[in-house]
XYZ file of C-alpha atoms in Angstrom:
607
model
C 5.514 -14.000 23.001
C 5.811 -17.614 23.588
C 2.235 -18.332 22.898
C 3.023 -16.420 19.571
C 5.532 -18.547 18.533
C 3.958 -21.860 19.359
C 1.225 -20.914 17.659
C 3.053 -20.678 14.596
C 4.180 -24.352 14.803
C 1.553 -25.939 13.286
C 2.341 -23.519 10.107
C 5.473 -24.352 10.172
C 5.195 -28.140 10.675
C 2.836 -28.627 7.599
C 3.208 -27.527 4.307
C 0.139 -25.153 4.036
C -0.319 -23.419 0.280
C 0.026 -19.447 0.890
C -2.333 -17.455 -1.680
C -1.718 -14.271 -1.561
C -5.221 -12.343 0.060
C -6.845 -9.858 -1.989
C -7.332 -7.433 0.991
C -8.042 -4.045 1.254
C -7.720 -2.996 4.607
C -9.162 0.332 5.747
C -11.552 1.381 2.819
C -14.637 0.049 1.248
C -12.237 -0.850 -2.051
C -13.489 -0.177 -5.368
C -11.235 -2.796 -6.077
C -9.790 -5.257 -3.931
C -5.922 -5.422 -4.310
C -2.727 -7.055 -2.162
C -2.059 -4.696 0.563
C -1.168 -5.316 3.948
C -1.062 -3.516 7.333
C 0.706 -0.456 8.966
C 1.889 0.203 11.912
C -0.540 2.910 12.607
C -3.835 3.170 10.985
C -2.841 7.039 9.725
C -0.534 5.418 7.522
C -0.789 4.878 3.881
C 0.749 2.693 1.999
C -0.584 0.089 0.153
C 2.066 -2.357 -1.212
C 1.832 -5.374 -2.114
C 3.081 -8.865 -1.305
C 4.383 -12.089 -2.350
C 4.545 -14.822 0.541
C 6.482 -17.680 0.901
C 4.007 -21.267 0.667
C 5.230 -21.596 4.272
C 7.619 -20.490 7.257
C 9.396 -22.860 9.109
C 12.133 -21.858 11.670
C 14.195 -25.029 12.102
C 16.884 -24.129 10.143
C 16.443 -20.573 9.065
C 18.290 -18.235 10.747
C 18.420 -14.235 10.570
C 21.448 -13.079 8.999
C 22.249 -9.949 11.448
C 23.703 -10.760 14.509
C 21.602 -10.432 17.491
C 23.949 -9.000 20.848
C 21.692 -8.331 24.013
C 21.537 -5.191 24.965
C 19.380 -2.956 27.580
C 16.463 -3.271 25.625
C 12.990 -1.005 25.419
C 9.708 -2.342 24.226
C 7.938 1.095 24.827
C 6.924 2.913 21.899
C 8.601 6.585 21.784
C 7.657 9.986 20.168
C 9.759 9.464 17.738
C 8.176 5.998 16.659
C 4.983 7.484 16.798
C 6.564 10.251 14.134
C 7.733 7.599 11.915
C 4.423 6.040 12.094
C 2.602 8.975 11.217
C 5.504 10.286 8.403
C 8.027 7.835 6.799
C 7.263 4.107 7.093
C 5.076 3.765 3.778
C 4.843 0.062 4.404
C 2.996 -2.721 2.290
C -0.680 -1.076 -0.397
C -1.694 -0.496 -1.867
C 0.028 0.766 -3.438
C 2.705 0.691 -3.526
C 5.085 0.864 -3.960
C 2.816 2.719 -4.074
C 0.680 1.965 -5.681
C 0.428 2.707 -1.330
C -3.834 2.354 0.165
C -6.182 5.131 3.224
C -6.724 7.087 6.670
C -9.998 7.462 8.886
C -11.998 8.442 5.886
C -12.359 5.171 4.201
C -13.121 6.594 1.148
C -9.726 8.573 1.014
C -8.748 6.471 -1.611
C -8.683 8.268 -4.542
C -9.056 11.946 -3.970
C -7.669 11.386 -6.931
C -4.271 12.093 -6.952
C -4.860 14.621 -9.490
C -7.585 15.990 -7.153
C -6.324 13.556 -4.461
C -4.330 10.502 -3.813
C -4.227 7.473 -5.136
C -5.796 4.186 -3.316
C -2.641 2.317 -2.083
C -1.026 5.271 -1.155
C -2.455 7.834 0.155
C -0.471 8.501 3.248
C -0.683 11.133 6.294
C 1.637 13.861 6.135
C 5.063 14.092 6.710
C 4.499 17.263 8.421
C 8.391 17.591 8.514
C 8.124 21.314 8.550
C 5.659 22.006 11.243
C 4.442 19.626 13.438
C 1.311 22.055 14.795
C -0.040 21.298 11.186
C -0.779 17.501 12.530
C -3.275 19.298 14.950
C -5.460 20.180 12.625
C -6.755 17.761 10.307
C -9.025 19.682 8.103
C -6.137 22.433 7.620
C -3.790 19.510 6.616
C -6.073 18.293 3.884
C -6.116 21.644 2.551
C -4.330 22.696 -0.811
C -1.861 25.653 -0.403
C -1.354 28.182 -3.049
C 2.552 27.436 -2.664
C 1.632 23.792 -3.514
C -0.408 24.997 -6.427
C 2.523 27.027 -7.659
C 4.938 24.308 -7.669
C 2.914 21.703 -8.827
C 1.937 23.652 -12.139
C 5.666 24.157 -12.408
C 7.245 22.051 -14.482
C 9.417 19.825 -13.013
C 12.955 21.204 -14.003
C 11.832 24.683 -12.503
C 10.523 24.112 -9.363
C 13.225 26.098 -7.734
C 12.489 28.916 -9.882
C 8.864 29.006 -9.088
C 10.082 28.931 -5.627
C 12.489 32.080 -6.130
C 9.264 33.590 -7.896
C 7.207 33.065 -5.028
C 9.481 35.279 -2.716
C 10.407 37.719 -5.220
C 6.368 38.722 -5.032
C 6.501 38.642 -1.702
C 4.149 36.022 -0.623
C 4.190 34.198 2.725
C 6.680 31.190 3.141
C 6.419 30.423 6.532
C 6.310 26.824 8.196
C 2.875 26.133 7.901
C 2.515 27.178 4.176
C 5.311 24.872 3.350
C 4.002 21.806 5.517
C 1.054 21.983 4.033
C 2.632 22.259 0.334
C 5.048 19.008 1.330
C 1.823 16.930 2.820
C -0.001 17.660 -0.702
C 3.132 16.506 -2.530
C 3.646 13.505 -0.516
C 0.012 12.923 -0.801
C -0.005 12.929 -4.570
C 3.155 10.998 -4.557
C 5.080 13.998 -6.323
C 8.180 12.948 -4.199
C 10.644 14.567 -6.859
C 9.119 17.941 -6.334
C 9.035 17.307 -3.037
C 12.735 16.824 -2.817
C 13.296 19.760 -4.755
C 11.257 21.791 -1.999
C 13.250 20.411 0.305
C 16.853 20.996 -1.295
C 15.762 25.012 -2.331
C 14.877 25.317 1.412
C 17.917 24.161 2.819
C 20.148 25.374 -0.128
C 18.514 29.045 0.756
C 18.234 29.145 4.855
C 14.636 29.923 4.880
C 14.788 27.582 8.172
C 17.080 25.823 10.492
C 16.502 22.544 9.600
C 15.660 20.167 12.245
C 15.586 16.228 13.232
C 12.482 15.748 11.618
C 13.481 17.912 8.215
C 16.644 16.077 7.751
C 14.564 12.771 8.184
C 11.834 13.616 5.836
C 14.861 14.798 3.172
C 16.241 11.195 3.958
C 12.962 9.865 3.124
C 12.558 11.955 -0.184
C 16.030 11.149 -1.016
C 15.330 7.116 -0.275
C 12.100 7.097 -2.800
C 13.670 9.168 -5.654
C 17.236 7.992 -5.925
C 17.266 5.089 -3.664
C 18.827 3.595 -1.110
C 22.032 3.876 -1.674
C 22.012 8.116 -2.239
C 19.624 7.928 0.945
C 22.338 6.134 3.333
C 25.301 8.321 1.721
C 22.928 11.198 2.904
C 22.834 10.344 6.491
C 26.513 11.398 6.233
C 25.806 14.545 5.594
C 23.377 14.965 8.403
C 24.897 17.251 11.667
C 25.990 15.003 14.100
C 23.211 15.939 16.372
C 20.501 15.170 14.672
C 21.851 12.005 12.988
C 20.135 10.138 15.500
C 17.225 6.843 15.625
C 14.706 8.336 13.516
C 17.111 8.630 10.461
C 17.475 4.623 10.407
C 14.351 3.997 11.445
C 13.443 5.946 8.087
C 15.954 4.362 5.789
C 14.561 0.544 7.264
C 11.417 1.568 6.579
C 12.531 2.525 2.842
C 14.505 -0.823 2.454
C 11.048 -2.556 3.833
C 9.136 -1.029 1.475
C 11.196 -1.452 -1.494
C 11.295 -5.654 -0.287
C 15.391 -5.252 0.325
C 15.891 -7.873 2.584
C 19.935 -7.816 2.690
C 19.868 -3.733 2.907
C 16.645 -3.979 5.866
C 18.548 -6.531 7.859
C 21.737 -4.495 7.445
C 20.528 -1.371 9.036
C 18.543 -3.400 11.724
C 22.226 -4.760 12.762
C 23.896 -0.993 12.423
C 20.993 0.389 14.807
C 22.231 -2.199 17.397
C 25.424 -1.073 16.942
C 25.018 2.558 17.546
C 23.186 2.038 20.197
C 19.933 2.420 19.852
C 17.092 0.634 21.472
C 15.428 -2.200 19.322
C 12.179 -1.381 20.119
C 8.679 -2.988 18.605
C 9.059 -0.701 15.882
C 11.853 -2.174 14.100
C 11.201 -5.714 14.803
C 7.516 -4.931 13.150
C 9.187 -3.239 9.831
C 11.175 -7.000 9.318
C 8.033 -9.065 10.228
C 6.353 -6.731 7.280
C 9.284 -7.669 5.101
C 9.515 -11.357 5.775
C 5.792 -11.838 5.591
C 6.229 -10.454 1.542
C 9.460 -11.911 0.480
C 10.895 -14.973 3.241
C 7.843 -16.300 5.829
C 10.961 -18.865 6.918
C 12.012 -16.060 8.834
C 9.154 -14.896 10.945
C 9.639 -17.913 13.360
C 13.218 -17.077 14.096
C 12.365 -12.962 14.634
C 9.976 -13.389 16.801
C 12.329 -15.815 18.810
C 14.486 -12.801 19.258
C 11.988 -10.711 19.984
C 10.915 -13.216 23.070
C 14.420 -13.495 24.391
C 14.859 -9.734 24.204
C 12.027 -9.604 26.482
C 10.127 -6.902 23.559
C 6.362 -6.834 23.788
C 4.468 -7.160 20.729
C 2.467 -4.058 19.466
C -1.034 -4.525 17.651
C 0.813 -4.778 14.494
C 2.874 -7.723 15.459
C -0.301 -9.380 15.959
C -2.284 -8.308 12.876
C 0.709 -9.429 11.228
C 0.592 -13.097 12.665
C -3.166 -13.141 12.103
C -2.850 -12.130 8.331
C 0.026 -14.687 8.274
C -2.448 -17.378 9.701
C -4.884 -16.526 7.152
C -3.024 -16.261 4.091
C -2.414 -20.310 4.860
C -5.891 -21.040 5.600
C -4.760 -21.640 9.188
C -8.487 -20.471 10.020
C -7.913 -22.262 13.956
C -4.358 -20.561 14.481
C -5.652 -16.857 13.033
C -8.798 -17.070 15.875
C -5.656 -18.242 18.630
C -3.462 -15.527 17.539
C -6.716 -13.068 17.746
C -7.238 -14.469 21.394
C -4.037 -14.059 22.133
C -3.853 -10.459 21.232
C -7.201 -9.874 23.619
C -5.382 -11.581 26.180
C -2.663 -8.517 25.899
C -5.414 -6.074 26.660
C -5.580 -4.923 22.823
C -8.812 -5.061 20.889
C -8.489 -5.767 17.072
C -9.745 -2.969 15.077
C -11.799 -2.313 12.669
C -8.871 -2.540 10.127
C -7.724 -6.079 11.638
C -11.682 -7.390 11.919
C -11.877 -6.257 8.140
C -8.493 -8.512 8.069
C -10.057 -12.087 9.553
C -13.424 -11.081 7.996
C -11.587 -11.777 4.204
C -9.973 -14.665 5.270
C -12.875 -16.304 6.596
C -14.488 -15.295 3.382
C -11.610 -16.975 1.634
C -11.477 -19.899 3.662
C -15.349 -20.653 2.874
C -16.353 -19.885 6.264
C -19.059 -17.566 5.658
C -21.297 -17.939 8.673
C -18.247 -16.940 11.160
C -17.645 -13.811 8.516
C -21.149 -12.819 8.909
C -21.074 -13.073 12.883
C -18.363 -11.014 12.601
C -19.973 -8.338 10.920
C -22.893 -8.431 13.108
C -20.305 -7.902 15.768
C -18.687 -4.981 14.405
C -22.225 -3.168 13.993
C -23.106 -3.681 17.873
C -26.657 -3.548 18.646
C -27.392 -0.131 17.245
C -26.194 1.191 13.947
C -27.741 4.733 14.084
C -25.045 5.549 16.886
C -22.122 3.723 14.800
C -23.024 5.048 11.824
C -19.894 5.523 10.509
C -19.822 2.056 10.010
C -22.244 2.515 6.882
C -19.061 3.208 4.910
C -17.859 0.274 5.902
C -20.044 -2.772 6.065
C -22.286 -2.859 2.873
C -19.243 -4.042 0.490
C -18.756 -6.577 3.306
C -22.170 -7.853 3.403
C -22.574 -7.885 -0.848
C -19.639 -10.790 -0.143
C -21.823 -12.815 1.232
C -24.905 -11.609 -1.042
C -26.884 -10.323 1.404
C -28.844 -8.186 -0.442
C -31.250 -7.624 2.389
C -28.627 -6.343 4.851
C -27.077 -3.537 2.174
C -30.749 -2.891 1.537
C -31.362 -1.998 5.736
C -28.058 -0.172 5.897
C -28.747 2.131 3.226
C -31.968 2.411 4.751
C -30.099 4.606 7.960
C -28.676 6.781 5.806
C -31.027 7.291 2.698
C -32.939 10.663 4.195
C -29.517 12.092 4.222
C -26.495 10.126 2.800
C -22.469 10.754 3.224
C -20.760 10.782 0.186
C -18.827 7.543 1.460
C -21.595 5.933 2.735
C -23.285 6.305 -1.178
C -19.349 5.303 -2.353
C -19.790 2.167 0.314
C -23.516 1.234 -1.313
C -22.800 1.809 -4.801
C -19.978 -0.923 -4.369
C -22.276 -3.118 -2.450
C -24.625 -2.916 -5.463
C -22.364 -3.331 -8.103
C -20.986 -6.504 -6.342
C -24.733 -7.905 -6.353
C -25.342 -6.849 -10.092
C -28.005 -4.774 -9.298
C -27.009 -2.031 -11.841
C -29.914 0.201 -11.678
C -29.610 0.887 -7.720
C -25.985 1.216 -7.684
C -26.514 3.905 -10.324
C -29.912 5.583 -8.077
C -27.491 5.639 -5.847
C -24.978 7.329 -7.539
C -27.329 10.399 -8.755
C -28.560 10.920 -5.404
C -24.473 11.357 -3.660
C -24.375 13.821 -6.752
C -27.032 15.984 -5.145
C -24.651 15.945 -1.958
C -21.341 16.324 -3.468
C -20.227 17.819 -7.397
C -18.952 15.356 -9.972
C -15.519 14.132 -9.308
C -13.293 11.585 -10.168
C -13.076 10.039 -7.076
C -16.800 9.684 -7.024
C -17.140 8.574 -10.459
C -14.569 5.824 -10.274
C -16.789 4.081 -7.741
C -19.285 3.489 -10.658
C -16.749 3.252 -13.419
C -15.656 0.024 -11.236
C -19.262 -1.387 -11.323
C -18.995 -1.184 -14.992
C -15.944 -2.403 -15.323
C -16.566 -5.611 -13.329
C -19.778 -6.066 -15.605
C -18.693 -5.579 -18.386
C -20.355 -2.439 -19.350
C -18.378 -0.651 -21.863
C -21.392 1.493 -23.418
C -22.383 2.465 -19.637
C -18.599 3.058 -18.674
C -18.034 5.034 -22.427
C -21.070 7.643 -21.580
C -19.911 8.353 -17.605
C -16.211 8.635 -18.940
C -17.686 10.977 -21.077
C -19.771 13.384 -18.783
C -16.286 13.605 -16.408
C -14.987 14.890 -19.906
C -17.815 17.374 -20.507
C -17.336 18.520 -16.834
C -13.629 19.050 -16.622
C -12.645 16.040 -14.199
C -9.193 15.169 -14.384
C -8.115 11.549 -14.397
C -6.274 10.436 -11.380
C -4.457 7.171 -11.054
C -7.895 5.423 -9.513
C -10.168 6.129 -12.488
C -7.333 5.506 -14.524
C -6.858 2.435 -13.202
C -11.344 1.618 -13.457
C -10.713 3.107 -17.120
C -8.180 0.019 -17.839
C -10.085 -2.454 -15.996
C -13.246 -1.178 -18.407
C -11.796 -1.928 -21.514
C -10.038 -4.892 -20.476
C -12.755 -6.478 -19.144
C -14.667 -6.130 -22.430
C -11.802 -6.942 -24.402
C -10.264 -4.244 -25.570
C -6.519 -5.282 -24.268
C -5.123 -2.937 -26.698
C -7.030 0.366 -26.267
C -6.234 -0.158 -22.323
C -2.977 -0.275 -22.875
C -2.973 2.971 -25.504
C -5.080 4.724 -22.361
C -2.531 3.718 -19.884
C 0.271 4.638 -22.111
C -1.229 8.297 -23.154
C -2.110 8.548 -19.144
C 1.491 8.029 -18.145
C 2.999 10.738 -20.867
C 0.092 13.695 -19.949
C -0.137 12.733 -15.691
C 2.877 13.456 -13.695
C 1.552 10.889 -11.243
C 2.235 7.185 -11.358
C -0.522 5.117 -12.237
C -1.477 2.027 -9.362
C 0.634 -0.908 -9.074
C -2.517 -2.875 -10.183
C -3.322 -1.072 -13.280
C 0.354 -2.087 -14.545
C -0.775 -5.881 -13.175
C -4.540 -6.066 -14.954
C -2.409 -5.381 -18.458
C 0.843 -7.802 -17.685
C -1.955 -10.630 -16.205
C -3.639 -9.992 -20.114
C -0.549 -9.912 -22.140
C 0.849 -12.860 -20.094
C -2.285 -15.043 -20.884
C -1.531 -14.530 -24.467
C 1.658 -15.034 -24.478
C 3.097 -12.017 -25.650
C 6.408 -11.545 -24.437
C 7.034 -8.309 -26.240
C 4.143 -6.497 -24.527
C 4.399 -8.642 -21.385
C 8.157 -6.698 -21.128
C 6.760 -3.558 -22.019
C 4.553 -3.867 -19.072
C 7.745 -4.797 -16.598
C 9.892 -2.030 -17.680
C 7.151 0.613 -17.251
C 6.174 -0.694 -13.498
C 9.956 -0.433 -12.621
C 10.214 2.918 -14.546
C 7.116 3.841 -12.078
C 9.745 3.005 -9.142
C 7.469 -0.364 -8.501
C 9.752 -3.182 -6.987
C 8.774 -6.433 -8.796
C 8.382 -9.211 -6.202
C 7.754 -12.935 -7.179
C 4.245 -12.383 -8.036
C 5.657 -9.746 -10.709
C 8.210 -12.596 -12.316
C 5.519 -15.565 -11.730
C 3.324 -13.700 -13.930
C 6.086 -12.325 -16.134
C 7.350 -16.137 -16.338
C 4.039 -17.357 -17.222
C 4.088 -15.059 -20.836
C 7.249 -16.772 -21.704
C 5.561 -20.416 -20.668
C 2.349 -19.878 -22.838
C 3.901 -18.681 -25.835
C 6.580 -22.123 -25.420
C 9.769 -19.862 -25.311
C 12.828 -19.881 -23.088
C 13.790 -16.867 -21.196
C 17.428 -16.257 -20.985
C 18.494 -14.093 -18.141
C 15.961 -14.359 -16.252
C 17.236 -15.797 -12.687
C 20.265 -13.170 -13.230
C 17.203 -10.582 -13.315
C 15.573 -12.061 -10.328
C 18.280 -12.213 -8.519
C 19.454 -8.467 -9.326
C 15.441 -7.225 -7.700
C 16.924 -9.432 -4.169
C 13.833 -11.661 -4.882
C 14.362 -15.242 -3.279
C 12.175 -17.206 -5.694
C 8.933 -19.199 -3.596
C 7.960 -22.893 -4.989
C 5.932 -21.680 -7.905
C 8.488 -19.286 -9.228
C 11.154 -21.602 -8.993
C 8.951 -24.148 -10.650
C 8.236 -21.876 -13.667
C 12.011 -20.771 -14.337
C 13.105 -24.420 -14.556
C 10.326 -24.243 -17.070
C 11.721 -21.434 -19.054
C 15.211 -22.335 -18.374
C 16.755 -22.216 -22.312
C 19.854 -24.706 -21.284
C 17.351 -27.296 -19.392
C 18.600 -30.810 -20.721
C 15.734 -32.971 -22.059
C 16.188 -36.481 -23.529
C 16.378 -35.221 -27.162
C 19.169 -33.066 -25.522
C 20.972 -36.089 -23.905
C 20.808 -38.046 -27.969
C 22.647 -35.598 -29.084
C 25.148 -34.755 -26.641
């Protein structure tokens, strides 16, 4: 741990510029958005991040007090079931916006057929964990979940009551397996509902793990505050670790750095064990919203004598190469080898963007050459991986021999993987070959059509985009939050600001489901370049009315609408301050920009 921390002097000693890194970490991304990493790879939830230009620990401090206790650094079951259930922390989505499991194409099953990118998450299986043992049964779609999710949302109850009246099955699988669909599809209100007519009605003694997910439920659709009051309520006996562990995870997610550090203290002072766990939720939270921080946790973490997990380090090496710190990410990397634990695939994806980032292109490539090993036939899985990877660094040859091992008989993410690859090197015509050919293997869907909608979108081919919008029409498809979000990107990229923004709008009124974090930022980056304040608003109202958290990135671009169009903006640090946002360099920069009672000289005259 002390190699850790000295390594992070050199960040903290210089002033390095923090960009934020457009990663996606554990899918061949249509689009590449903020996201971050998750304590276990199962988890889903893409959010997104603002740093701080620097940390420094020389005179920050953590504001919980830190008493030593018997401490454990192991990781427990029930970490391992808050991995797998509650902590939704940082992509994409978000907020969710939140995204991404084995399958690296699991980003869209398209929330209306699937999830959405950032955040498709595992189940919270809080009903019956024997559904976790089967993976293909979890990803099925119960009829109970079909029933409620047709239900309006004011009658979900009554569709439940209907459901028993006919005499249909309600036993603990059906109902897992209806909460993991809702969770997936980021129906959490419906969810909730579930949960409250199954308690309300004794179908089942609830248990640790129900009470916990009902915390969790309670957290994302009323907030915090209803979620802690909750905890009250809980039996004695079961209000035990995994109930905090939940409602620090929410306060993580939702970038609450006063509320986070608050429940961090009261878990010390009931007792439990700071393990790895809770230590990794703050480095998360710090690494969005106050990098001056990290320094001083993971001086507590060496005096409390708690090993760091793989996640402490892939948060250190993102941390290193957010600041272009290309020599201290390949230390921290060495370090973590050191510990006995080899970066995966979704930390190697990790370095490989920041050396991309950082210019270094022959060390990215290496790396990929690395990851594919010396025979791609047995790691073929890797095919869904590495041809977006190699179109970086236009190596049109290399996606060219990968599709090559799987041509005779492709995957449908291995054709997702390729058409991206293409569509990255302009090569139109494959990417669409391509396309026709993973139809002959799978039936028209949105999730496979937003993979070509995005190749479009990034080329600005409105006509081409128009007619394959148009056969998902003809065939039925739905529009999930993914295409939605390639739908926007289409007609913003070829100018049409304002039809995007009708799309989005009629989206949000006929989908239940949210729409991604960074369709709401492709239309406030386009109304903020203009200078329109009204729209630029309209934007920032509807992301928080989609339960998105603006961080500083939010207000930075928010700010910048009120800069171009040479207007003050009254309010706005009482706004920034009410979202718990502690402004970085640029942000602070802009609102003494936009500050209506600045003095100037004229000012001065006339005073």
């Amino acid at each position: 741990m002390w190699a850790l921390r000295r390594a992070s002097i050199p960040l903290r000693n210089r002033g390095f510029n923090v960009r934020a890194s457009c990663v996606k970490l554990t899918r061949t991304s249509c689009v590449e958005e903020e996201t971050a990493i998750y304590e276990s790879p199962r988890i889903k939830n893409g959010e997104f991040f603002t740093p701080k230009t620097y940390f420094h620990s020389g005179n920050a401090s953590l504001k919980f007090t830190v008493s030593r206790r018997e401490l454990s650094s192991s990781s427990t079951k029930e970490e391992d079931d808050l991995e797998d259930g509650f902590s939704e922390l940082e992509m994409p989505a978000a907020d969710g916006s939140g995204k991404e499991n084995d399958d690296l194409l699991t980003n869209e099953t398209d929330l209306s057929d699937g999830s959405d990118s950032d955040d498709v998450e595992e189940p919270h299986n809080e009903i019956d964990e024997s559904a976790k043992k089967n993976r293909r049964r979890r990803w099925a779609e119960s009829e109970l979940f079909k029933e409620i999710v047709n239900a309006p949302d004011f009658s979900v109850h009554s569709a439940l009551e209907k459901w028993v009246k006919e005499g249909k099955e309600l036993n603990r699988q059906e109902i897992s397996l209806a909460m993991f669909n809702l969770r997936r599809r980021r129906l959490f209100v419906k969810a909730l509902q579930l949960s409250e007519w199954l308690q309300s009605k004794k179908q089942f003694e609830f248990i640790e793990r129900d009470y916990a997910s009902r915390l969790d439920l309670i957290a994302k659709v009323h907030g915090l505050q209803k979620a802690e009051a909750y905890i009250e309520t809980i039996p004695e006996s079961c209000r035990t670790e995994i109930m905090y562990r939940t409602l620090l995870a929410n306060s993580v997610f939702q970038k609450n750095t006063k509320k986070a550090e608050e429940i961090f203290s009261k878990m010390k002072d009931l007792g439990f064990p700071v393990t790895v766990f809770p230590c990794n939720q703050l480095l998360l939270l710090y690494k969005r919203v106050d990098m001056n921080k990290i320094a001083d946790l993971l001086l507590f973490m060496e005096n409390e004598n708690i090993k760091p997990s793989a996640l402490t380090f892939e948060i250190l090496i993102d941390t290193k190469g957010q600041s272009k710190d290309i020599a201290g990410m390949e230390q921290i990397v060495e370090r973590m080898k050191a510990q006995g634990i080899e970066p995966s695939v979704k930390t190697q994806i990790v370095v490989f963007r920041h050396y991309i980032s950082a210019g270094h292109q022959d060390k990215a490539e290496t790396l990929l050459k690395e990851m594919e090993g010396k025979n791609l036939i047995q790691n073929r899985w890797l095919c869904r991986i590495l041809p977006p990877f190699y179109a970086n660094l236009g190596k049109e040859d290399e996606v060219r021999r990968i599709w090559e091992v799987c041509e005779a008989n492709p995957r449908v993410d291995e054709c997702v993987a390729v058409i991206e690859a293409w569509g990255k090197l302009n090569k139109i015509n494959e990417a669409e070959k391509v396309f026709e050919i993973m139809l002959k293997k799978s039936k028209l869907s949105s999730r496979n059509c937003s993979v070509l909608l995005y190749v479009y979108a990034n080329n600005k081919m409105l006509v081409k985009g128009k007619d394959l919008i148009k056969r998902m029409a003809e065939s039925g498809q739905r529009i999930g939050p993914l295409t939605l979000d390639a739908i926007v990107k289409l007609y913003v990229q070829s100018g049409e600001v304002e039809k995007a923004d009708s799309i989005l709008h009629k989206a949000a009124q006929l989908n239940p489901v949210r729409p991604l974090y960074s369709t709401f930022l492709t239309m406030l980056e386009q109304y903020a370049k203009r200078g329109d304040i009204h729209n630029s608003e309209k934007i920032f109202v509807r992301m928080k009315q989609a339960k998105y958290q603006p961080g500083s990135k939010i207000y930075q671009i928010l700010m910048q609408a009120y800069i171009n169009a040479k207007l003050p903006a009254y309010g706005i640090r009482d706004r920034i301050k009410a979202d718990n946002i502690n402004p970085n360099k640029a942000l602070a920069s802009q609102l003494v920009q936009v500050d209506g009672f600045r003095k100037n000289p004229v000012s001065d005259l006339l005073d």
